mmCIF file of C-alpha atoms and ligand atoms in Angstrom:
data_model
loop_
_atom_site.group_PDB
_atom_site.id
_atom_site.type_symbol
_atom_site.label_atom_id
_atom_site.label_comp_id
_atom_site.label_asym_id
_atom_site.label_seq_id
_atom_site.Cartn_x
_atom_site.Cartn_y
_atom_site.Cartn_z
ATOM 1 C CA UNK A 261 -42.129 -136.964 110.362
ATOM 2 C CA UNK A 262 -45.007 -136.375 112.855
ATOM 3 C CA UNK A 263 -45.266 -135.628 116.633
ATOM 4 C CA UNK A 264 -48.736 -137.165 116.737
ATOM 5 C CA UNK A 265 -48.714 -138.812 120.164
ATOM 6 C CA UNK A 266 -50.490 -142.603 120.161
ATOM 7 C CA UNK A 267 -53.175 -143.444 122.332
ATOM 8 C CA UNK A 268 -52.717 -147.485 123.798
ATOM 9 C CA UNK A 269 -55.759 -149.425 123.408
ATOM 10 C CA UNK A 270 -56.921 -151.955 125.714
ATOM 11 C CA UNK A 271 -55.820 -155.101 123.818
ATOM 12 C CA UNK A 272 -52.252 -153.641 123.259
ATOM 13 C CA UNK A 273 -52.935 -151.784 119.990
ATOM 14 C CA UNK A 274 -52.179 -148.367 120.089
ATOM 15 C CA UNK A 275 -54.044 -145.717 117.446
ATOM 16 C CA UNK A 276 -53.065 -142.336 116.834
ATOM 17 C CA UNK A 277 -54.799 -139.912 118.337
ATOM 18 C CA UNK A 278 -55.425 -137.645 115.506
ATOM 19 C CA UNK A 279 -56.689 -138.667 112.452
ATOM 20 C CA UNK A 280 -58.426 -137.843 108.979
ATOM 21 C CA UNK A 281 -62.224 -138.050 108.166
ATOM 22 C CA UNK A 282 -63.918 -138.705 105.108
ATOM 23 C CA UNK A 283 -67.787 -138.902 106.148
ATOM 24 C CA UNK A 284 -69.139 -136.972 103.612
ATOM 25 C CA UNK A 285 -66.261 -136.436 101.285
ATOM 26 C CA UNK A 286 -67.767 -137.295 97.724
ATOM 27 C CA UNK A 287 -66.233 -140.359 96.245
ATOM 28 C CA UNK A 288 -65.109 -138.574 93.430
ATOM 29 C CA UNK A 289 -62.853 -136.431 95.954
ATOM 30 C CA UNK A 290 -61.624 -138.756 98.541
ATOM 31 C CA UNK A 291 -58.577 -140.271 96.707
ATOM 32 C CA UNK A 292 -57.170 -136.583 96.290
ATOM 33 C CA UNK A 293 -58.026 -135.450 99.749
ATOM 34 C CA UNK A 294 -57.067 -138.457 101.716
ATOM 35 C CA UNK A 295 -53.762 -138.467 99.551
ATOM 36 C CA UNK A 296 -52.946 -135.197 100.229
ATOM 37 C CA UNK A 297 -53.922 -135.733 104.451
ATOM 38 C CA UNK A 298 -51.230 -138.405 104.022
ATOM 39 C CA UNK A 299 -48.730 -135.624 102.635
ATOM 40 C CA UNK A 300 -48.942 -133.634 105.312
ATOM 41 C CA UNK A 301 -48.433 -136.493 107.526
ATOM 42 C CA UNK A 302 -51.611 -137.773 108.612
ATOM 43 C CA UNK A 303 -51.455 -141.502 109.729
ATOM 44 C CA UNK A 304 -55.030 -142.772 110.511
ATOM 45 C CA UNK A 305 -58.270 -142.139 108.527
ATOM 46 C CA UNK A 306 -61.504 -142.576 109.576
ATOM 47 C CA UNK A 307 -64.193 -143.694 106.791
ATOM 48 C CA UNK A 308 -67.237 -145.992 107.214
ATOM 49 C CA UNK A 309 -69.032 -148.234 104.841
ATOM 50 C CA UNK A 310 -71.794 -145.627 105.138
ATOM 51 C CA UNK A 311 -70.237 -142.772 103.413
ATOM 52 C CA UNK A 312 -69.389 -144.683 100.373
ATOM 53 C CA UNK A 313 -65.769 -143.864 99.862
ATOM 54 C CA UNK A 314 -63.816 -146.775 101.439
ATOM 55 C CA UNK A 315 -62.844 -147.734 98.070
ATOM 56 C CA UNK A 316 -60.982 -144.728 97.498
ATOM 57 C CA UNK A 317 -59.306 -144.570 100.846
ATOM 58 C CA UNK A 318 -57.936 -147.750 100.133
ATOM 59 C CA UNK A 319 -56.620 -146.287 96.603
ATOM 60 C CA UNK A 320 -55.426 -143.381 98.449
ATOM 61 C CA UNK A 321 -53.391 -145.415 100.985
ATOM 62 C CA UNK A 322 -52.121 -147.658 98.089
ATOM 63 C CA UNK A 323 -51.103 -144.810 96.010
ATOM 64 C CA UNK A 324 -49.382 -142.873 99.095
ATOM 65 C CA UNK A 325 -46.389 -145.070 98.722
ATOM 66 C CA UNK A 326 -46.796 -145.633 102.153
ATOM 67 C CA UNK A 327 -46.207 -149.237 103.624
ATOM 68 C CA UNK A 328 -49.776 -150.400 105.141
ATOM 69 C CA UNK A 329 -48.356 -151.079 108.179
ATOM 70 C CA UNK A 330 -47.854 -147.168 108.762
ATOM 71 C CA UNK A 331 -51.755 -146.077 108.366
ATOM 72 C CA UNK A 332 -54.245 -147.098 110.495
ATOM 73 C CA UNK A 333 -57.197 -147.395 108.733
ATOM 74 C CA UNK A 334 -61.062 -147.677 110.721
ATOM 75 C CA UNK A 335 -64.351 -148.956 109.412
ATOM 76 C CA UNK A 336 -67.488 -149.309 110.432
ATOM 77 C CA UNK A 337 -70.247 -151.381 110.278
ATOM 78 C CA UNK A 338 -73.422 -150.061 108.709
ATOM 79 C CA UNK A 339 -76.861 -150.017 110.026
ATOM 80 C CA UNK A 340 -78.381 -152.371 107.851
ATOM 81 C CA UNK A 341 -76.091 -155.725 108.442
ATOM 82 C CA UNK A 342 -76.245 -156.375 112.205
ATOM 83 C CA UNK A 343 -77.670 -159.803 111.899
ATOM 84 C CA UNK A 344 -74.683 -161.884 111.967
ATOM 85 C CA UNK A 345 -74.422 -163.366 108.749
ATOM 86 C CA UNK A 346 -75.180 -159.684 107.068
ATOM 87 C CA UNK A 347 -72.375 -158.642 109.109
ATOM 88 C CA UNK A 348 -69.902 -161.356 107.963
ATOM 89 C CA UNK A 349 -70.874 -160.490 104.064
ATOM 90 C CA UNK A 350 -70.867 -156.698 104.940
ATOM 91 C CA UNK A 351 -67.393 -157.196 106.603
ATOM 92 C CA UNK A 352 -65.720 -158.987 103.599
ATOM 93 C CA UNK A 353 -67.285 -155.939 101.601
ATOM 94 C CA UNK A 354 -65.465 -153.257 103.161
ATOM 95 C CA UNK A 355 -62.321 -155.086 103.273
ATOM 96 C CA UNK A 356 -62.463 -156.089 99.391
ATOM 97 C CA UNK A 357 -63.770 -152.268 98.641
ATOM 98 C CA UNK A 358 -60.423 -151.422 100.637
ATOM 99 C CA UNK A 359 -57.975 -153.665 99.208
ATOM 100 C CA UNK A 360 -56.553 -154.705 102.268
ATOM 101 C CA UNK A 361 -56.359 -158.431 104.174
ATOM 102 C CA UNK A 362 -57.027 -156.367 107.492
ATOM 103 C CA UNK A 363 -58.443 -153.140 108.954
ATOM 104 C CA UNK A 364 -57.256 -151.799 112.147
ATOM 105 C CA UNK A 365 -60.073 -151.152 113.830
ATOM 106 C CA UNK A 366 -63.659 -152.067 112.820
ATOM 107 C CA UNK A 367 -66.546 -150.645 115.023
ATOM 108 C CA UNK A 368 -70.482 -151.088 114.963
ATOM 109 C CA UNK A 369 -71.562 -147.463 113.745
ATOM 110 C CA UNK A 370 -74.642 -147.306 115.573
ATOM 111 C CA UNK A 371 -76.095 -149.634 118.697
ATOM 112 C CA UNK A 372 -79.872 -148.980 117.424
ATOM 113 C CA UNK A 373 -81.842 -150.926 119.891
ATOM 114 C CA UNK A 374 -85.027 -150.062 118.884
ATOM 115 C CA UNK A 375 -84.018 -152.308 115.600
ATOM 116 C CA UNK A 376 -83.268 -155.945 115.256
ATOM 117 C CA UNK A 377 -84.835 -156.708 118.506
ATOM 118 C CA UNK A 378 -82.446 -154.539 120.599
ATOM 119 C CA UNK A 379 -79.367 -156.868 119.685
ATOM 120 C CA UNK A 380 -76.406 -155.114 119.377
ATOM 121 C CA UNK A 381 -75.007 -158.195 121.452
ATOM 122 C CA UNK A 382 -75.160 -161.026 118.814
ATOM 123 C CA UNK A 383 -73.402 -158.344 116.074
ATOM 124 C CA UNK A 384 -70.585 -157.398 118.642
ATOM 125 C CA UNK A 385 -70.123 -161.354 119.049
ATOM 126 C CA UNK A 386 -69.503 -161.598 115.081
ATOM 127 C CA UNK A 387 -66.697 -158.259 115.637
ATOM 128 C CA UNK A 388 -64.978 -160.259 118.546
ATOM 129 C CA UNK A 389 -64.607 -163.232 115.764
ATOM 130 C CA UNK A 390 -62.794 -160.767 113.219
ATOM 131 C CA UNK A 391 -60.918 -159.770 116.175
ATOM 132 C CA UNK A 392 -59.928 -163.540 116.377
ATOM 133 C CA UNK A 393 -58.870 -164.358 112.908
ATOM 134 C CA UNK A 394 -56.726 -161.377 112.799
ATOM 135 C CA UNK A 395 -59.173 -159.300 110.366
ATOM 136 C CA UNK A 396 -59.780 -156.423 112.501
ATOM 137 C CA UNK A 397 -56.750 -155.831 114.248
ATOM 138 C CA UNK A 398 -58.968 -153.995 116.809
ATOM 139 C CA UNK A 399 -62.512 -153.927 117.616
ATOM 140 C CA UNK A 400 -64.956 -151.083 118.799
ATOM 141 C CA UNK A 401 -68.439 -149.561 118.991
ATOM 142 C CA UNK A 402 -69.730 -145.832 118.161
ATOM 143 C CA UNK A 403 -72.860 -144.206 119.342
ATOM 144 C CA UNK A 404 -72.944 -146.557 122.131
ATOM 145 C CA UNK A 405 -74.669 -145.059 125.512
ATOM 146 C CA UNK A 406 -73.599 -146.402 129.480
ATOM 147 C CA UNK A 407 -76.462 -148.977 129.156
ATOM 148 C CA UNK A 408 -75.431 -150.108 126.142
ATOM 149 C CA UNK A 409 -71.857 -150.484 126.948
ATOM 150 C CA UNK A 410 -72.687 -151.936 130.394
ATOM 151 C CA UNK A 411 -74.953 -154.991 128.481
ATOM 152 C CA UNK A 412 -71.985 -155.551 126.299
ATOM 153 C CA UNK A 413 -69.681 -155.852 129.855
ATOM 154 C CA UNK A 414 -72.268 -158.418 131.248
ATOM 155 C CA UNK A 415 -72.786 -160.363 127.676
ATOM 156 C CA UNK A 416 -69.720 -161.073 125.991
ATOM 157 C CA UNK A 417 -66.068 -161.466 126.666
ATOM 158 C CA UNK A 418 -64.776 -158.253 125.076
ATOM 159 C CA UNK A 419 -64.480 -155.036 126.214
ATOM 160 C CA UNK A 420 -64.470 -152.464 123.157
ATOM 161 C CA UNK A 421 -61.245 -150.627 122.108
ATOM 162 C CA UNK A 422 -63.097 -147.162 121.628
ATOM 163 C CA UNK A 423 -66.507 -145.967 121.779
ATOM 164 C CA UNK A 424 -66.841 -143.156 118.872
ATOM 165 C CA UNK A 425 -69.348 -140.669 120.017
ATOM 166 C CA UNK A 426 -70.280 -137.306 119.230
ATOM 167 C CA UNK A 427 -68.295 -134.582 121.782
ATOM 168 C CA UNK A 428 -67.468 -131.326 121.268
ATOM 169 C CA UNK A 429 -67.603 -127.872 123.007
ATOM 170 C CA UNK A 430 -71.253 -128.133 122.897
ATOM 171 C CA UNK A 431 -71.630 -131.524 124.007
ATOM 172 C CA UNK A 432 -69.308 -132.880 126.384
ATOM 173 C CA UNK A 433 -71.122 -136.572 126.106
ATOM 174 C CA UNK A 434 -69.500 -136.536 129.763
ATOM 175 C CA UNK A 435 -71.663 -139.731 131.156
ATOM 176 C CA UNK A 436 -70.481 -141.777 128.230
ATOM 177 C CA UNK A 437 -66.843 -140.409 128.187
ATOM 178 C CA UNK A 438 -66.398 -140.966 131.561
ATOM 179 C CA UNK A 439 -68.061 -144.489 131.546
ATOM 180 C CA UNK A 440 -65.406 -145.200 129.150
ATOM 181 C CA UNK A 441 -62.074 -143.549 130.982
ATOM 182 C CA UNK A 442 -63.348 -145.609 133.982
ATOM 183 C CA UNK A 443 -63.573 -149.063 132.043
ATOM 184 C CA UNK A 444 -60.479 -148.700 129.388
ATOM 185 C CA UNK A 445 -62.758 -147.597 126.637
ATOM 186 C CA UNK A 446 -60.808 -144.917 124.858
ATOM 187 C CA UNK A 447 -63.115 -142.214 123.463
ATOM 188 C CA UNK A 448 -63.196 -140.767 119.883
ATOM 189 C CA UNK A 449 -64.780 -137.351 119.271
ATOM 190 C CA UNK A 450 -66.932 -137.485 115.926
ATOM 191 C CA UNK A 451 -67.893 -133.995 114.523
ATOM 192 C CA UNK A 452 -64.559 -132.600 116.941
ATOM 193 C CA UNK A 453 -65.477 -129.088 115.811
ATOM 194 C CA UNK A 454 -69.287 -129.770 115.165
ATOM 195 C CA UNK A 455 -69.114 -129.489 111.796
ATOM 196 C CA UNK A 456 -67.770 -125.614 111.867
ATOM 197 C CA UNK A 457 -70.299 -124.591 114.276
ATOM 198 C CA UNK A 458 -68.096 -124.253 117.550
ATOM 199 C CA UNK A 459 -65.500 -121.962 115.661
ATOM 200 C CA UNK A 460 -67.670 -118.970 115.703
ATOM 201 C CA UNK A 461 -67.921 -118.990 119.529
ATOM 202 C CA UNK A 462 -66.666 -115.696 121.214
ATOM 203 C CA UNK A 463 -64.474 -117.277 124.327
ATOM 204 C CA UNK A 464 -62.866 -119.769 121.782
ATOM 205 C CA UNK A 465 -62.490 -116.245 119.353
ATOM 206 C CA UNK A 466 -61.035 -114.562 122.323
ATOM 207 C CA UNK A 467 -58.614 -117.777 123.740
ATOM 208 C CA UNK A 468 -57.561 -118.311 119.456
ATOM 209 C CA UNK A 469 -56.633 -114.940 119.443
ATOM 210 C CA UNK A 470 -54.536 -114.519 122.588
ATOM 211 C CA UNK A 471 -52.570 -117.682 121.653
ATOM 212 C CA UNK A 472 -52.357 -116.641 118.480
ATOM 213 C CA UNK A 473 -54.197 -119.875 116.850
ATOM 214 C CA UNK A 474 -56.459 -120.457 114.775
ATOM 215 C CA UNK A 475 -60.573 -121.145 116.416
ATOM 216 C CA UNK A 476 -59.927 -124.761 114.780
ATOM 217 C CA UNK A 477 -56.671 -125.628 116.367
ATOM 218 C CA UNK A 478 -57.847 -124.600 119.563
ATOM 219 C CA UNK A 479 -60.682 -126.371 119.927
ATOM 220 C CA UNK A 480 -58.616 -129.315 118.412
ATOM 221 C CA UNK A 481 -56.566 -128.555 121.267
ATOM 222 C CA UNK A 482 -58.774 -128.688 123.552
ATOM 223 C CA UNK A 483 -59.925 -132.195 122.874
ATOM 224 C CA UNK A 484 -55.987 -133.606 122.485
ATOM 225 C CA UNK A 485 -55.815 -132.186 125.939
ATOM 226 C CA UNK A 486 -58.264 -133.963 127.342
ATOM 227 C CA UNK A 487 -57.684 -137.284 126.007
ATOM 228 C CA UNK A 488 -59.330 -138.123 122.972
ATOM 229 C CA UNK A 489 -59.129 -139.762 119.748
ATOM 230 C CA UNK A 490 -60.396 -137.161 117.215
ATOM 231 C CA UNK A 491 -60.092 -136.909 113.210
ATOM 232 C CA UNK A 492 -61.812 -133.333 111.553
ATOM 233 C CA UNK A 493 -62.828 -133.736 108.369
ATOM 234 C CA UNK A 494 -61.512 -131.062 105.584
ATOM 235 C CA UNK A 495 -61.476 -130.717 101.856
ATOM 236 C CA UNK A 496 -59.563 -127.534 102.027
ATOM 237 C CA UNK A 497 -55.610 -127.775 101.860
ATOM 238 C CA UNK A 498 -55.006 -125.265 104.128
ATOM 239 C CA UNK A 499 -57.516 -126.249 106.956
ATOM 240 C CA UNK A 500 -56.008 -129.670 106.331
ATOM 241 C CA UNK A 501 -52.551 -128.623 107.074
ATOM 242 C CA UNK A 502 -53.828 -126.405 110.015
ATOM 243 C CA UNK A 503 -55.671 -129.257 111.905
ATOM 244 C CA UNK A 504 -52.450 -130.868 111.881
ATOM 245 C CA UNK A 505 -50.458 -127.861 113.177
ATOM 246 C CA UNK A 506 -51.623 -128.737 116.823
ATOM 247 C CA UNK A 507 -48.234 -130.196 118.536
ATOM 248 C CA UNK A 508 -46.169 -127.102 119.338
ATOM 249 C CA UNK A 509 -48.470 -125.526 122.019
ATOM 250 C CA UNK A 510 -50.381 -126.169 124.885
ATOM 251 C CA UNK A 511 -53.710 -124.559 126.059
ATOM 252 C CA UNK A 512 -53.175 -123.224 130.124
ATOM 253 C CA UNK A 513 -55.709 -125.574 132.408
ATOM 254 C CA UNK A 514 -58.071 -122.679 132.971
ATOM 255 C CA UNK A 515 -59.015 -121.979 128.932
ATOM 256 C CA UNK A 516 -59.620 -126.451 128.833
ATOM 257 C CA UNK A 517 -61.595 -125.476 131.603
ATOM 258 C CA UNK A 518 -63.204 -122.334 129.900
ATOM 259 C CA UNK A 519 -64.410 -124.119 126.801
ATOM 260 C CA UNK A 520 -65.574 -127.177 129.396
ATOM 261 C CA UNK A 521 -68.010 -124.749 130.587
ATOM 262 C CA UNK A 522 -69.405 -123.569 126.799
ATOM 263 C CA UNK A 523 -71.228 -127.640 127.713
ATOM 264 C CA UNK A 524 -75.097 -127.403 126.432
ATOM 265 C CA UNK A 525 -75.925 -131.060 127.226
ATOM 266 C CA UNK A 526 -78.323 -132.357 124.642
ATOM 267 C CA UNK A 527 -79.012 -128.850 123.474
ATOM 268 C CA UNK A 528 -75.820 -129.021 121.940
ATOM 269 C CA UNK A 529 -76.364 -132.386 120.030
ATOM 270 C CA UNK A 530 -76.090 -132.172 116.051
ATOM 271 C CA UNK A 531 -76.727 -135.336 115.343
ATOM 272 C CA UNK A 532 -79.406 -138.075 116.282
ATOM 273 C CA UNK A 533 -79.312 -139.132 119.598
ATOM 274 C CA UNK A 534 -78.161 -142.911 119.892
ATOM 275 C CA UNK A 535 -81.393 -144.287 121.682
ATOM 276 C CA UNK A 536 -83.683 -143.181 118.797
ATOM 277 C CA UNK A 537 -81.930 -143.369 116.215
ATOM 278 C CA UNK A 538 -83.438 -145.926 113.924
ATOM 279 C CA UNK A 539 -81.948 -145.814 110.495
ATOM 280 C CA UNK A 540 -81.431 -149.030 108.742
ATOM 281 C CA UNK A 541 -82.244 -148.185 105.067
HETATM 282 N N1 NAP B 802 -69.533 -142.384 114.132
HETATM 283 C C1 NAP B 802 -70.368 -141.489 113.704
HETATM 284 O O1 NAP B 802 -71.595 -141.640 113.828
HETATM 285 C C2 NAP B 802 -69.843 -140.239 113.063
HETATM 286 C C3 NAP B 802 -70.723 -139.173 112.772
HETATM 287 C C4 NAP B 802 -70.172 -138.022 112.192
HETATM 288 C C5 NAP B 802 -68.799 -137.948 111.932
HETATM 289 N N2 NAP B 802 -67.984 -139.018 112.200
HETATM 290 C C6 NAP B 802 -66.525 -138.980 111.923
HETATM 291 O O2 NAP B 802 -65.975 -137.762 112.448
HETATM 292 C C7 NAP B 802 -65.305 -137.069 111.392
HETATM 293 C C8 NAP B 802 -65.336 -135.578 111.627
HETATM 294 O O3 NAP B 802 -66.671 -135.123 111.834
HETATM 295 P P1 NAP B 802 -67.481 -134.211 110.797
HETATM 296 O O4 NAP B 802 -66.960 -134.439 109.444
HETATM 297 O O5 NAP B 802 -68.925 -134.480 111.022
HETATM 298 O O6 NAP B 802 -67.252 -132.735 111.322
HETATM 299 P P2 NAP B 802 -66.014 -131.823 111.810
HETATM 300 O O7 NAP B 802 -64.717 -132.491 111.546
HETATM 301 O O8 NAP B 802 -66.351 -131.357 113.185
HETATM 302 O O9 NAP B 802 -66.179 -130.548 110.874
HETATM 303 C C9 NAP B 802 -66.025 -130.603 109.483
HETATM 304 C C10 NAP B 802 -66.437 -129.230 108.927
HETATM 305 O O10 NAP B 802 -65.594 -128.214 109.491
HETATM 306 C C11 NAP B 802 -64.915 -127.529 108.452
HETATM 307 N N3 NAP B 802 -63.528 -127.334 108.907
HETATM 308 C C12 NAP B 802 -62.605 -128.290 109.116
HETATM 309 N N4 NAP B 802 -61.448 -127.741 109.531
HETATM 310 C C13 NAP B 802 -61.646 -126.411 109.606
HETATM 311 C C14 NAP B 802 -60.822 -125.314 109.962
HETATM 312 N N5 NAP B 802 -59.568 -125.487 110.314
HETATM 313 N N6 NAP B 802 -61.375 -124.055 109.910
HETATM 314 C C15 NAP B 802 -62.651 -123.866 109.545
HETATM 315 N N7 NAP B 802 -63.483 -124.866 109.186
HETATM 316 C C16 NAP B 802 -62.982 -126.135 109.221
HETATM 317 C C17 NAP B 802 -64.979 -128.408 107.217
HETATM 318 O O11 NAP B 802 -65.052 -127.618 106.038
HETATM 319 P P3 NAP B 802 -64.237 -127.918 104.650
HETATM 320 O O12 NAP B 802 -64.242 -129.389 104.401
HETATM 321 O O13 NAP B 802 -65.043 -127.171 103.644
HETATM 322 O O14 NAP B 802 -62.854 -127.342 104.818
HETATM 323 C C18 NAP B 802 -66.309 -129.144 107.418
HETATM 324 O O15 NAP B 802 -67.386 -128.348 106.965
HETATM 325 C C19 NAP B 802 -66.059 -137.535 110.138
HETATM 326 O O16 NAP B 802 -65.358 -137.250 108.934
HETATM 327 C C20 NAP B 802 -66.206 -139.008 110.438
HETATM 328 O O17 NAP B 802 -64.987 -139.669 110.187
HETATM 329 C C21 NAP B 802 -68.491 -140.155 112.768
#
């Protein structure tokens, strides 16, 4: 039913590489919406203990009629459990709020090492044991920077499946993606279309129109194109079907390299950036 390629993780999994997200989908809406994503075929939703819905994406997939085995399904760990035994109670959480015996892929949402004493490394050790006993099918990070990544690589035994970061037209996060082509960490966009902001932009207008796609697919595109993981976010039926509507073109090398170039660096950032962000509330 869908032409949604996979992306092959590094410990064999493989994830496909577009998905749904429901950070900031009211609770009250997310059975409907991720329902409906599963309608039109998605196959992998994206939801986080953080945005307080997992327990309607795991009525969503239930209700789907879908077998579990055909949706992958990521969590994430939120910012105030990364002391290991928090993370082992906040883990068993988010499973139970799911419904489900596993998840396939379980990241840390955010490294914050200005908290906890700067260790990320003893929570990442308590994800490598739900990697073990078969919990987490696959284990990642988000938000992580090079240094970050590189303690991990000298500290512990596993390398992470994906590092979810922000990257979009605006910010190409290119250190961090690269970091992570070069050492089998695939990449996952968050906020792939910067929360709207990137579809107003004239040489995206112009390269929509001349394809004769929408701003959305395009940039959508754009990212598929290049390699990553990425999973919009919509409550609107019709954006929801058109984010999907990405497999029967191709964008010519010089427009990827066109919207490369719209790059601000950090100017471009919408969210925090991962070294200072310090929310653990
Ligand atoms: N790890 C992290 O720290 C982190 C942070 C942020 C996000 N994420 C993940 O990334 C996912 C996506 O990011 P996001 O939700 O921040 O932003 P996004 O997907 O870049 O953009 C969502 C916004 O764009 C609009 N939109 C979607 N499709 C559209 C289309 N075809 N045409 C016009 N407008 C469109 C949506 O409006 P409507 O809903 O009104 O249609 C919504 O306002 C999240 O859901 C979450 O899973 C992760």
């Amino acid at each position: 039913m869908s032409d949604v390629p996979s992306i092959q993780l590094n410990d064999g999994n493989s994830i496909p590489q577009l998905g749904f997200g429901v950070f900031q989908i009211p609770p009250e809406d997310t059975v409907e919406a991720t329902k409906l994503a599963l309608e039109i075929g998605y196959r992998h939703i994206d939801t986080a203990e953080m945005y307080g819905n997992e327990r309607e994406v795991g009525e969503a997939v239930r209700a789907s009629g879908l077998d579990r085995g055909d949706v992958f399904v990521t969590s994430k760990l939120n910012n105030s459990y990364h002391e290991p035994d928090e993370a082992r109670a906040a883990f068993e959480r988010t499973l139970s709020d799911l419904g489900f015996d596993h998840v396939d892929l379980f990241l840390i949402h955010w490294p914050l090492p200005t908290l906890y004493d700067g260790d990320f490394v003893s929570t990442w050790r308590t994800l490598e044991a739900f990697k073990a006993d078969g919990r987490a099918r696959s284990i990642g990070v988000s938000n992580f920077q090079v240094d970050h990544l590189e303690r991990l690589a000298a500290e512990t035994d596993v390398v992470p499946a994906v590092n979810q970061i922000e990257l979009h037209p605006y910010l190409l996060n290119e250190e961090v993606r690269s970091y992570g082509e070069e050492h089998g960490i695939a990449t996952e966009a968050w906020s792939p279309l910067k929360q709207g902001e990137v579809l107003d932009d004239a040489a995206i207008a112009e390269i929509a129109e001349r394809v004769g796609r929408t701003p959305a697919q395009v940039v959508l595109r754009w990212h598929l194109q290049r390699g990553s993981i990425v999973f919009p976010k919509s409550t609107t039926p019709e954006r929801m079907r058109e984010n999907f509507e990405l497999f029967d073109f191709e964008l010519e090398p010089g427009d990827v390299e066109r919207i490369d170039d719209l790059d601000r660096g950090e100017a471009g950032r919408n969210g925090p950036h991962p070294d200072q962000f310090a929310y653990a509330g």
